[in-house]
Amino acid sequence: MSKTILYARVSTADQTLSHQRTQAEAAGFKIDKVIADEGVSGVSTKLAERPEGKRLFDILRPGDTLVVRWVDRLGRDYQDVSDSIRHFMRDGVIIKTVINGMVFDGATKDPIQQAVRDALIAFMAATAEAQAVATKEAQKAGIEAARADPKTYRGRKPSYDRGGFDQVARLLDNGAGASAIAKETGLTRQTVLRIKGDRVGAEKALALWDSSRQ
């Protein structure tokens, strides 16, 4: 009997596993089992090398569905994400995302559909890595600025945390509107619009506050 497995990954204390399950169930998924990795980077650790991620390769069977909030939960490395998705598809597993409702199914034999699917996989995997790189660089710049001048004025503490900022940025990149993002993240619409209007500044403000805790 086929089963639906949610794979959840959190890399910081600002993210939660329960929220990812709640999102999936709210989107209509009936989850049979949750496989989760906590405190694991999607950039430096491949899916098959994570404590729980590697279990997916053992327990998923043809006809099963693998659910992830978005492809970045599988990883932030282009090659790793694309290789993992293709591996599961070859095994007859269907991959679905909660955000945007993407479906990756290896069953199709139509060459046009295959080409569109493969291009989409490449795009999504590349986007996951690009977002990780941009976030890391912006955070690094903010921390370096704060360390260079200990008296740097940090301003008001942001109303969003690292996980919230990353989620807003991802949804913006996926074309979601401010009201929809506010509802999804629990942030105010004004906060979402501020991040949208000056993402670099919003990231810097967050990085300055992050640096003060180091």
Coordinates of N, CA and C in Angstrom, one line a residue, residues 13-207:
A13 N 17.3 27.6 15.0 CA 16.3 27.5 16.1 C 15.1 28.3 15.8
D14 N 15.2 29.2 14.7 CA 14.0 30.0 14.3 C 13.0 29.2 13.5
Q15 N 13.3 28.0 13.1 CA 12.4 27.2 12.3 C 11.9 26.0 13.2
T16 N 10.7 25.5 12.8 CA 10.1 24.4 13.6 C 9.7 23.3 12.6
L17 N 9.8 22.1 13.1 CA 9.3 20.9 12.4 C 7.8 20.9 12.4
S18 N 7.2 21.2 13.5 CA 5.7 21.1 13.6 C 5.0 22.1 12.6
H19 N 5.6 23.2 12.3 CA 5.1 24.2 11.4 C 5.0 23.6 10.0
Q20 N 6.1 22.9 9.6 CA 6.1 22.3 8.3 C 5.0 21.2 8.1
R21 N 4.8 20.4 9.1 CA 3.7 19.5 9.1 C 2.3 20.2 9.0
T22 N 2.2 21.2 9.8 CA 0.9 21.9 9.8 C 0.6 22.5 8.5
Q23 N 1.6 23.1 7.8 CA 1.5 23.6 6.5 C 1.0 22.6 5.5
A24 N 1.7 21.4 5.6 CA 1.4 20.3 4.6 C 0.0 19.8 4.8
E25 N -0.5 19.7 6.1 CA -1.8 19.2 6.3 C -2.9 20.2 5.9
A26 N -2.5 21.5 6.1 CA -3.4 22.6 5.7 C -3.6 22.6 4.2
A27 N -2.6 22.2 3.5 CA -2.6 22.2 2.0 C -3.3 20.9 1.5
G28 N -3.8 20.1 2.4 CA -4.6 18.9 2.0 C -3.9 17.6 2.0
F29 N -2.6 17.6 2.4 CA -1.9 16.3 2.4 C -2.2 15.5 3.7
K30 N -2.4 14.2 3.5 CA -2.6 13.3 4.6 C -1.3 12.5 4.8
I31 N -0.6 13.0 5.8 CA 0.7 12.5 6.1 C 0.7 11.1 6.9
D32 N 1.3 10.1 6.4 CA 1.4 8.8 7.1 C 2.6 8.8 8.0
K33 N 3.7 9.5 7.6 CA 4.9 9.4 8.4 C 5.7 10.7 8.2
V34 N 6.4 11.2 9.2 CA 7.3 12.3 9.1 C 8.7 11.9 9.4
I35 N 9.6 12.2 8.4 CA 11.0 12.0 8.6 C 11.6 13.4 8.7
A36 N 12.4 13.7 9.8 CA 12.9 15.0 10.0 C 14.3 15.1 10.5
D37 N 15.0 16.1 10.0 CA 16.4 16.4 10.4 C 16.4 17.8 11.1
E38 N 17.0 17.8 12.3 CA 17.0 19.1 13.0 C 18.5 19.6 13.1
G39 N 18.7 20.9 12.9 CA 20.0 21.5 13.0 C 21.0 21.0 11.9
V40 N 20.4 20.7 10.7 CA 21.3 20.2 9.6 C 21.2 21.2 8.5
S41 N 22.4 21.6 8.0 CA 22.5 22.5 6.9 C 22.2 21.8 5.6
G42 N 21.4 22.5 4.8 CA 21.1 22.0 3.4 C 22.2 22.3 2.4
V43 N 23.1 23.1 2.8 CA 24.2 23.6 1.9 C 25.4 22.6 2.0
S44 N 25.8 22.3 3.2 CA 27.0 21.5 3.4 C 26.8 20.0 3.6
T45 N 25.6 19.6 3.8 CA 25.3 18.2 4.1 C 24.3 17.7 3.1
K46 N 24.7 16.7 2.3 CA 23.8 16.1 1.3 C 22.7 15.3 1.9
L47 N 21.6 15.2 1.2 CA 20.4 14.5 1.7 C 20.7 13.1 2.2
A48 N 21.5 12.4 1.4 CA 21.8 11.0 1.7 C 22.8 10.9 2.8
E49 N 23.4 12.0 3.3 CA 24.4 11.9 4.4 C 23.8 12.4 5.7
R50 N 22.5 12.9 5.7 CA 21.9 13.3 6.9 C 21.4 12.2 7.7
P51 N 21.3 12.3 9.0 CA 20.9 11.2 9.9 C 19.5 10.6 9.5
E52 N 18.6 11.5 9.2 CA 17.2 11.0 8.8 C 17.0 11.0 7.3
G53 N 17.6 12.0 6.6 CA 17.4 12.1 5.2 C 17.8 10.8 4.5
K54 N 18.8 10.2 4.9 CA 19.3 8.9 4.2 C 18.3 7.8 4.3
R55 N 17.4 7.9 5.3 CA 16.3 6.9 5.5 C 15.3 6.9 4.4
L56 N 15.2 8.1 3.7 CA 14.2 8.2 2.6 C 14.6 7.2 1.5
F57 N 15.9 7.1 1.3 CA 16.4 6.2 0.2 C 16.1 4.8 0.5
D58 N 15.8 4.4 1.8 CA 15.6 3.0 2.1 C 14.1 2.7 2.2
I59 N 13.3 3.7 2.7 CA 11.9 3.4 2.9 C 10.9 3.7 1.8
L60 N 11.3 4.6 0.9 CA 10.4 5.0 -0.1 C 10.3 3.9 -1.2
R61 N 9.1 3.6 -1.6 CA 8.8 2.6 -2.6 C 8.0 3.1 -3.8
P62 N 8.0 2.4 -4.9 CA 7.2 2.8 -6.0 C 5.8 3.1 -5.6
G63 N 5.2 4.2 -6.1 CA 3.9 4.6 -5.7 C 3.8 5.5 -4.5
D64 N 4.8 5.6 -3.7 CA 4.8 6.5 -2.6 C 4.9 7.9 -3.0
T65 N 4.5 8.8 -2.1 CA 4.6 10.2 -2.3 C 5.5 10.9 -1.3
L66 N 6.5 11.6 -1.7 CA 7.4 12.4 -0.8 C 6.9 13.8 -0.8
V67 N 6.6 14.3 0.3 CA 6.1 15.7 0.4 C 7.2 16.6 1.1
V68 N 7.5 17.7 0.6 CA 8.4 18.7 1.2 C 7.8 20.1 1.1
R69 N 8.1 20.9 2.1 CA 7.5 22.3 2.0 C 7.9 23.0 0.7
W70 N 9.2 22.8 0.4 CA 9.7 23.3 -0.9 C 11.0 22.6 -1.1
V71 N 11.5 22.6 -2.3 CA 12.7 21.8 -2.7 C 13.9 22.1 -1.8
D72 N 14.0 23.3 -1.2 CA 15.1 23.7 -0.4 C 15.2 22.8 0.9
R73 N 14.1 22.2 1.2 CA 14.1 21.3 2.4 C 15.0 20.0 2.1
L74 N 15.0 19.6 0.8 CA 15.8 18.5 0.3 C 17.3 19.0 0.4
G75 N 17.5 20.2 0.0 CA 18.9 20.7 0.1 C 19.0 22.1 -0.6
R76 N 20.2 22.6 -0.4 CA 20.5 24.0 -1.0 C 21.6 23.9 -2.0
D77 N 22.0 22.7 -2.4 CA 23.0 22.5 -3.4 C 22.4 22.0 -4.7
Y78 N 22.6 22.7 -5.8 CA 22.0 22.4 -7.0 C 22.1 20.9 -7.4
Q79 N 23.3 20.4 -7.4 CA 23.5 19.0 -7.9 C 22.8 18.0 -6.9
D80 N 22.9 18.2 -5.6 CA 22.4 17.3 -4.7 C 20.8 17.3 -4.8
V81 N 20.2 18.4 -4.9 CA 18.8 18.5 -5.0 C 18.3 17.8 -6.3
S82 N 18.9 18.2 -7.5 CA 18.4 17.6 -8.7 C 18.7 16.1 -8.8
D83 N 19.9 15.6 -8.2 CA 20.2 14.2 -8.2 C 19.2 13.4 -7.4
S84 N 18.8 14.0 -6.2 CA 17.9 13.3 -5.3 C 16.5 13.2 -5.9
I85 N 16.0 14.3 -6.5 CA 14.7 14.2 -7.1 C 14.7 13.2 -8.2
R86 N 15.7 13.2 -9.1 CA 15.7 12.2 -10.2 C 15.9 10.8 -9.7
H87 N 16.6 10.6 -8.6 CA 16.7 9.3 -8.0 C 15.4 8.7 -7.6
F88 N 14.6 9.6 -6.8 CA 13.3 9.1 -6.3 C 12.4 8.9 -7.5
M89 N 12.4 9.7 -8.5 CA 11.5 9.5 -9.7 C 11.8 8.2 -10.4
R90 N 13.1 7.9 -10.5 CA 13.5 6.6 -11.1 C 12.9 5.4 -10.3
D91 N 12.8 5.6 -9.0 CA 12.3 4.6 -8.2 C 10.7 4.5 -8.1
G92 N 10.1 5.4 -8.9 CA 8.6 5.4 -8.9 C 8.0 6.2 -7.9
V93 N 8.8 7.1 -7.2 CA 8.3 8.0 -6.1 C 7.8 9.3 -6.7
I94 N 6.7 9.8 -6.3 CA 6.2 11.1 -6.7 C 6.6 12.2 -5.7
I95 N 7.2 13.3 -6.1 CA 7.6 14.3 -5.2 C 6.7 15.5 -5.3
K96 N 6.1 16.0 -4.2 CA 5.2 17.1 -4.2 C 5.7 18.2 -3.2
T97 N 5.5 19.4 -3.6 CA 5.8 20.5 -2.7 C 4.6 21.2 -2.2
V98 N 4.6 21.6 -0.9 CA 3.5 22.3 -0.3 C 3.4 23.7 -0.9
I99 N 4.5 24.4 -1.0 CA 4.5 25.8 -1.6 C 4.4 25.6 -3.1
N100 N 3.4 26.2 -3.7 CA 3.2 26.3 -5.2 C 2.7 24.9 -5.7
G101 N 2.6 23.9 -4.9 CA 2.0 22.6 -5.4 C 2.7 22.0 -6.6
M102 N 4.0 22.0 -6.6 CA 4.8 21.4 -7.6 C 4.7 19.9 -7.5
V103 N 4.7 19.2 -8.7 CA 4.6 17.8 -8.7 C 5.7 17.3 -9.7
F104 N 6.6 16.4 -9.2 CA 7.6 15.8 -10.0 C 7.4 14.3 -10.1
D105 N 7.0 13.8 -11.3 CA 6.6 12.4 -11.4 C 7.4 11.8 -12.6
G106 N 8.0 10.7 -12.3 CA 8.8 10.1 -13.4 C 8.1 9.2 -14.3
A107 N 6.7 9.1 -14.1 CA 5.9 8.1 -14.8 C 5.6 8.6 -16.3
T108 N 5.7 9.9 -16.5 CA 5.3 10.4 -17.8 C 6.3 9.9 -18.9
K109 N 5.8 9.6 -20.0 CA 6.6 9.1 -21.2 C 6.6 10.1 -22.3
D110 N 5.8 11.1 -22.2 CA 5.7 12.1 -23.2 C 7.0 13.0 -23.2
P111 N 7.7 13.1 -24.3 CA 9.0 13.8 -24.3 C 8.9 15.3 -24.0
I112 N 7.8 15.9 -24.4 CA 7.6 17.3 -24.1 C 7.4 17.5 -22.6
Q113 N 6.5 16.7 -22.0 CA 6.3 16.8 -20.6 C 7.6 16.5 -19.8
Q114 N 8.3 15.5 -20.3 CA 9.6 15.2 -19.6 C 10.5 16.4 -19.7
A115 N 10.6 17.1 -20.8 CA 11.5 18.2 -21.0 C 11.1 19.4 -20.1
V116 N 9.8 19.6 -20.0 CA 9.3 20.7 -19.1 C 9.6 20.3 -17.6
R117 N 9.3 19.1 -17.3 CA 9.6 18.6 -15.9 C 11.1 18.8 -15.6
D118 N 11.9 18.3 -16.4 CA 13.4 18.4 -16.2 C 13.9 19.8 -16.1
A119 N 13.3 20.7 -16.9 CA 13.7 22.1 -16.8 C 13.3 22.7 -15.5
L120 N 12.1 22.3 -15.1 CA 11.6 22.9 -13.8 C 12.4 22.4 -12.6
I121 N 12.8 21.1 -12.7 CA 13.7 20.6 -11.6 C 15.0 21.4 -11.5
A122 N 15.6 21.6 -12.7 CA 16.8 22.4 -12.8 C 16.6 23.8 -12.2
F123 N 15.5 24.4 -12.6 CA 15.3 25.8 -12.2 C 15.1 25.8 -10.7
M124 N 14.3 24.9 -10.1 CA 14.0 25.0 -8.7 C 15.2 24.7 -7.9
A125 N 16.0 23.7 -8.3 CA 17.3 23.4 -7.6 C 18.2 24.5 -7.7
A126 N 18.3 25.2 -8.8 CA 19.2 26.3 -8.9 C 18.8 27.5 -8.1
T127 N 17.5 27.7 -8.0 CA 16.9 28.8 -7.1 C 17.2 28.5 -5.7
A128 N 17.1 27.3 -5.3 CA 17.4 26.9 -3.8 C 18.8 27.2 -3.5
E129 N 19.7 26.9 -4.4 CA 21.1 27.2 -4.1 C 21.4 28.7 -4.2
A130 N 20.8 29.4 -5.2 CA 21.1 30.8 -5.3 C 20.6 31.6 -4.1
Q131 N 19.4 31.2 -3.5 CA 18.9 31.9 -2.3 C 19.8 31.6 -1.1
A132 N 20.3 30.4 -1.0 CA 21.2 30.1 0.1 C 22.5 31.0 0.0
V133 N 23.0 31.1 -1.2 CA 24.3 31.9 -1.4 C 24.0 33.4 -1.1
A134 N 22.9 33.9 -1.6 CA 22.5 35.3 -1.4 C 22.3 35.6 0.1
T135 N 21.7 34.7 0.8 CA 21.4 34.9 2.2 C 22.7 34.9 3.0
K136 N 23.6 33.9 2.7 CA 24.8 33.8 3.4 C 25.7 35.1 3.2
E137 N 25.8 35.6 1.9 CA 26.6 36.7 1.6 C 26.1 38.0 2.3
A138 N 24.7 38.1 2.3 CA 24.2 39.3 3.0 C 24.4 39.3 4.5
Q139 N 24.2 38.1 5.1 CA 24.4 37.9 6.5 C 25.9 38.2 6.9
K140 N 26.8 37.7 6.0 CA 28.2 37.9 6.3 C 28.6 39.4 6.2
A141 N 28.0 40.1 5.3 CA 28.3 41.5 5.1 C 27.8 42.3 6.3
G142 N 26.6 41.9 6.8 CA 26.0 42.6 8.0 C 26.8 42.4 9.3
I143 N 27.3 41.1 9.4 CA 28.1 40.8 10.6 C 29.4 41.5 10.6
E144 N 30.1 41.5 9.4 CA 31.4 42.2 9.2 C 31.2 43.7 9.5
A145 N 30.1 44.3 9.1 CA 29.9 45.7 9.4 C 29.8 46.0 10.9
A146 N 29.1 45.1 11.5 CA 28.8 45.3 13.0 C 30.1 45.1 13.7
R147 N 31.0 44.1 13.3 CA 32.2 43.9 14.0 C 33.2 45.0 13.8
A148 N 33.1 45.6 12.6 CA 34.1 46.6 12.2 C 33.8 47.9 13.1
D149 N 32.6 48.1 13.5 CA 32.2 49.2 14.3 C 31.3 48.8 15.4
P150 N 31.8 48.5 16.5 CA 31.0 48.0 17.7 C 29.8 48.9 18.1
K151 N 30.0 50.2 17.7 CA 29.0 51.2 18.0 C 27.9 51.3 16.9
T152 N 28.0 50.5 15.9 CA 27.0 50.5 14.8 C 25.6 50.6 15.4
Y153 N 24.8 51.5 14.9 CA 23.4 51.6 15.4 C 22.6 50.6 14.7
R154 N 22.1 49.7 15.5 CA 21.3 48.6 14.9 C 19.9 48.9 14.7
G155 N 19.4 50.0 15.2 CA 18.0 50.3 15.0 C 17.0 49.4 15.8
R156 N 15.8 49.4 15.5 CA 14.8 48.6 16.1 C 15.0 47.1 15.7
K157 N 14.8 46.2 16.7 CA 14.9 44.8 16.4 C 13.9 44.4 15.4
P158 N 14.2 43.7 14.4 CA 13.3 43.2 13.4 C 12.2 42.4 14.0
S159 N 11.0 42.5 13.4 CA 9.8 41.7 13.9 C 9.8 40.3 13.4
Y160 N 10.8 40.0 12.5 CA 10.9 38.7 11.9 C 12.2 38.0 12.3
D161 N 12.3 36.7 12.3 CA 13.5 36.0 12.6 C 14.1 35.5 11.3
R162 N 15.2 34.7 11.5 CA 15.8 34.2 10.3 C 14.9 33.3 9.4
G163 N 14.2 32.4 10.1 CA 13.3 31.5 9.4 C 12.2 32.3 8.7
G164 N 11.7 33.3 9.4 CA 10.6 34.1 8.7 C 11.1 34.9 7.5
F165 N 12.3 35.5 7.7 CA 12.9 36.2 6.5 C 13.1 35.3 5.3
D166 N 13.7 34.2 5.6 CA 13.9 33.2 4.5 C 12.6 32.8 3.8
Q167 N 11.6 32.6 4.6 CA 10.3 32.2 4.0 C 9.7 33.3 3.2
V168 N 9.8 34.5 3.7 CA 9.2 35.7 2.9 C 10.0 35.8 1.6
A169 N 11.3 35.7 1.7 CA 12.1 35.9 0.5 C 11.8 34.8 -0.6
R170 N 11.6 33.6 -0.1 CA 11.3 32.5 -1.0 C 9.9 32.7 -1.6
L171 N 8.9 33.1 -0.9 CA 7.6 33.3 -1.4 C 7.6 34.5 -2.4
L172 N 8.4 35.5 -2.1 CA 8.5 36.6 -3.0 C 9.1 36.2 -4.3
D173 N 10.1 35.4 -4.2 CA 10.7 34.9 -5.5 C 9.8 34.0 -6.3
N174 N 8.9 33.3 -5.6 CA 7.9 32.5 -6.2 C 6.7 33.2 -6.7
G175 N 6.7 34.6 -6.6 CA 5.6 35.4 -7.1 C 4.4 35.6 -6.2
A176 N 4.5 35.2 -5.0 CA 3.3 35.4 -4.1 C 3.1 36.9 -3.7
G177 N 1.9 37.3 -3.5 CA 1.6 38.6 -3.1 C 1.8 38.9 -1.6
A178 N 1.9 40.2 -1.2 CA 2.2 40.5 0.2 C 1.1 40.0 1.1
S179 N -0.2 40.1 0.8 CA -1.2 39.6 1.7 C -1.1 38.1 1.9
A180 N -0.9 37.4 0.8 CA -0.8 35.9 0.9 C 0.4 35.5 1.7
I181 N 1.5 36.2 1.6 CA 2.7 35.9 2.4 C 2.5 36.2 3.8
A182 N 1.8 37.3 4.1 CA 1.5 37.7 5.5 C 0.7 36.6 6.2
K183 N -0.3 36.1 5.5 CA -1.1 35.0 6.0 C -0.3 33.8 6.2
E184 N 0.6 33.5 5.3 CA 1.4 32.2 5.3 C 2.4 32.3 6.5
T185 N 3.0 33.4 6.7 CA 4.1 33.5 7.7 C 3.7 34.0 9.0
G186 N 2.5 34.7 9.1 CA 2.1 35.2 10.4 C 2.7 36.6 10.6
L187 N 3.4 37.2 9.7 CA 3.9 38.5 9.8 C 2.9 39.5 9.3
T188 N 3.1 40.8 9.6 CA 2.1 41.8 9.1 C 2.4 42.1 7.7
R189 N 1.4 42.6 7.0 CA 1.6 42.9 5.6 C 2.6 44.0 5.4
Q190 N 2.6 44.9 6.4 CA 3.6 46.0 6.3 C 5.0 45.5 6.4
T191 N 5.2 44.5 7.2 CA 6.6 43.9 7.4 C 7.0 43.2 6.1
V192 N 6.1 42.5 5.5 CA 6.3 41.9 4.2 C 6.7 42.9 3.1
L193 N 6.0 44.0 3.1 CA 6.2 45.0 2.1 C 7.6 45.7 2.3
R194 N 8.0 45.8 3.6 CA 9.3 46.4 3.9 C 10.4 45.5 3.4
I195 N 10.2 44.2 3.6 CA 11.2 43.3 3.2 C 11.3 43.3 1.6
K196 N 10.1 43.3 1.0 CA 10.0 43.3 -0.4 C 10.7 44.6 -1.0
G197 N 10.4 45.7 -0.3 CA 11.0 47.0 -0.9 C 12.5 47.2 -0.7
D198 N 13.0 46.6 0.3 CA 14.5 46.7 0.6 C 15.0 45.4 1.2
R199 N 15.1 44.4 0.4 CA 15.5 43.1 1.0 C 16.9 43.1 1.5
V200 N 17.8 43.8 0.9 CA 19.2 43.9 1.3 C 19.2 44.6 2.7
G201 N 18.4 45.7 2.9 CA 18.4 46.4 4.1 C 17.8 45.5 5.2
A202 N 16.7 44.8 4.9 CA 16.1 43.9 5.8 C 17.0 42.8 6.3
E203 N 17.8 42.3 5.4 CA 18.7 41.2 5.7 C 19.8 41.8 6.6
K204 N 20.3 43.0 6.3 CA 21.4 43.6 7.0 C 20.9 43.9 8.5
A205 N 19.7 44.4 8.6 CA 19.1 44.6 10.0 C 19.1 43.3 10.8
L206 N 18.7 42.3 10.1 CA 18.6 41.0 10.8 C 20.0 40.5 11.2
A207 N 21.0 40.7 10.3 CA 22.3 40.2 10.5 C 23.0 41.0 11.6

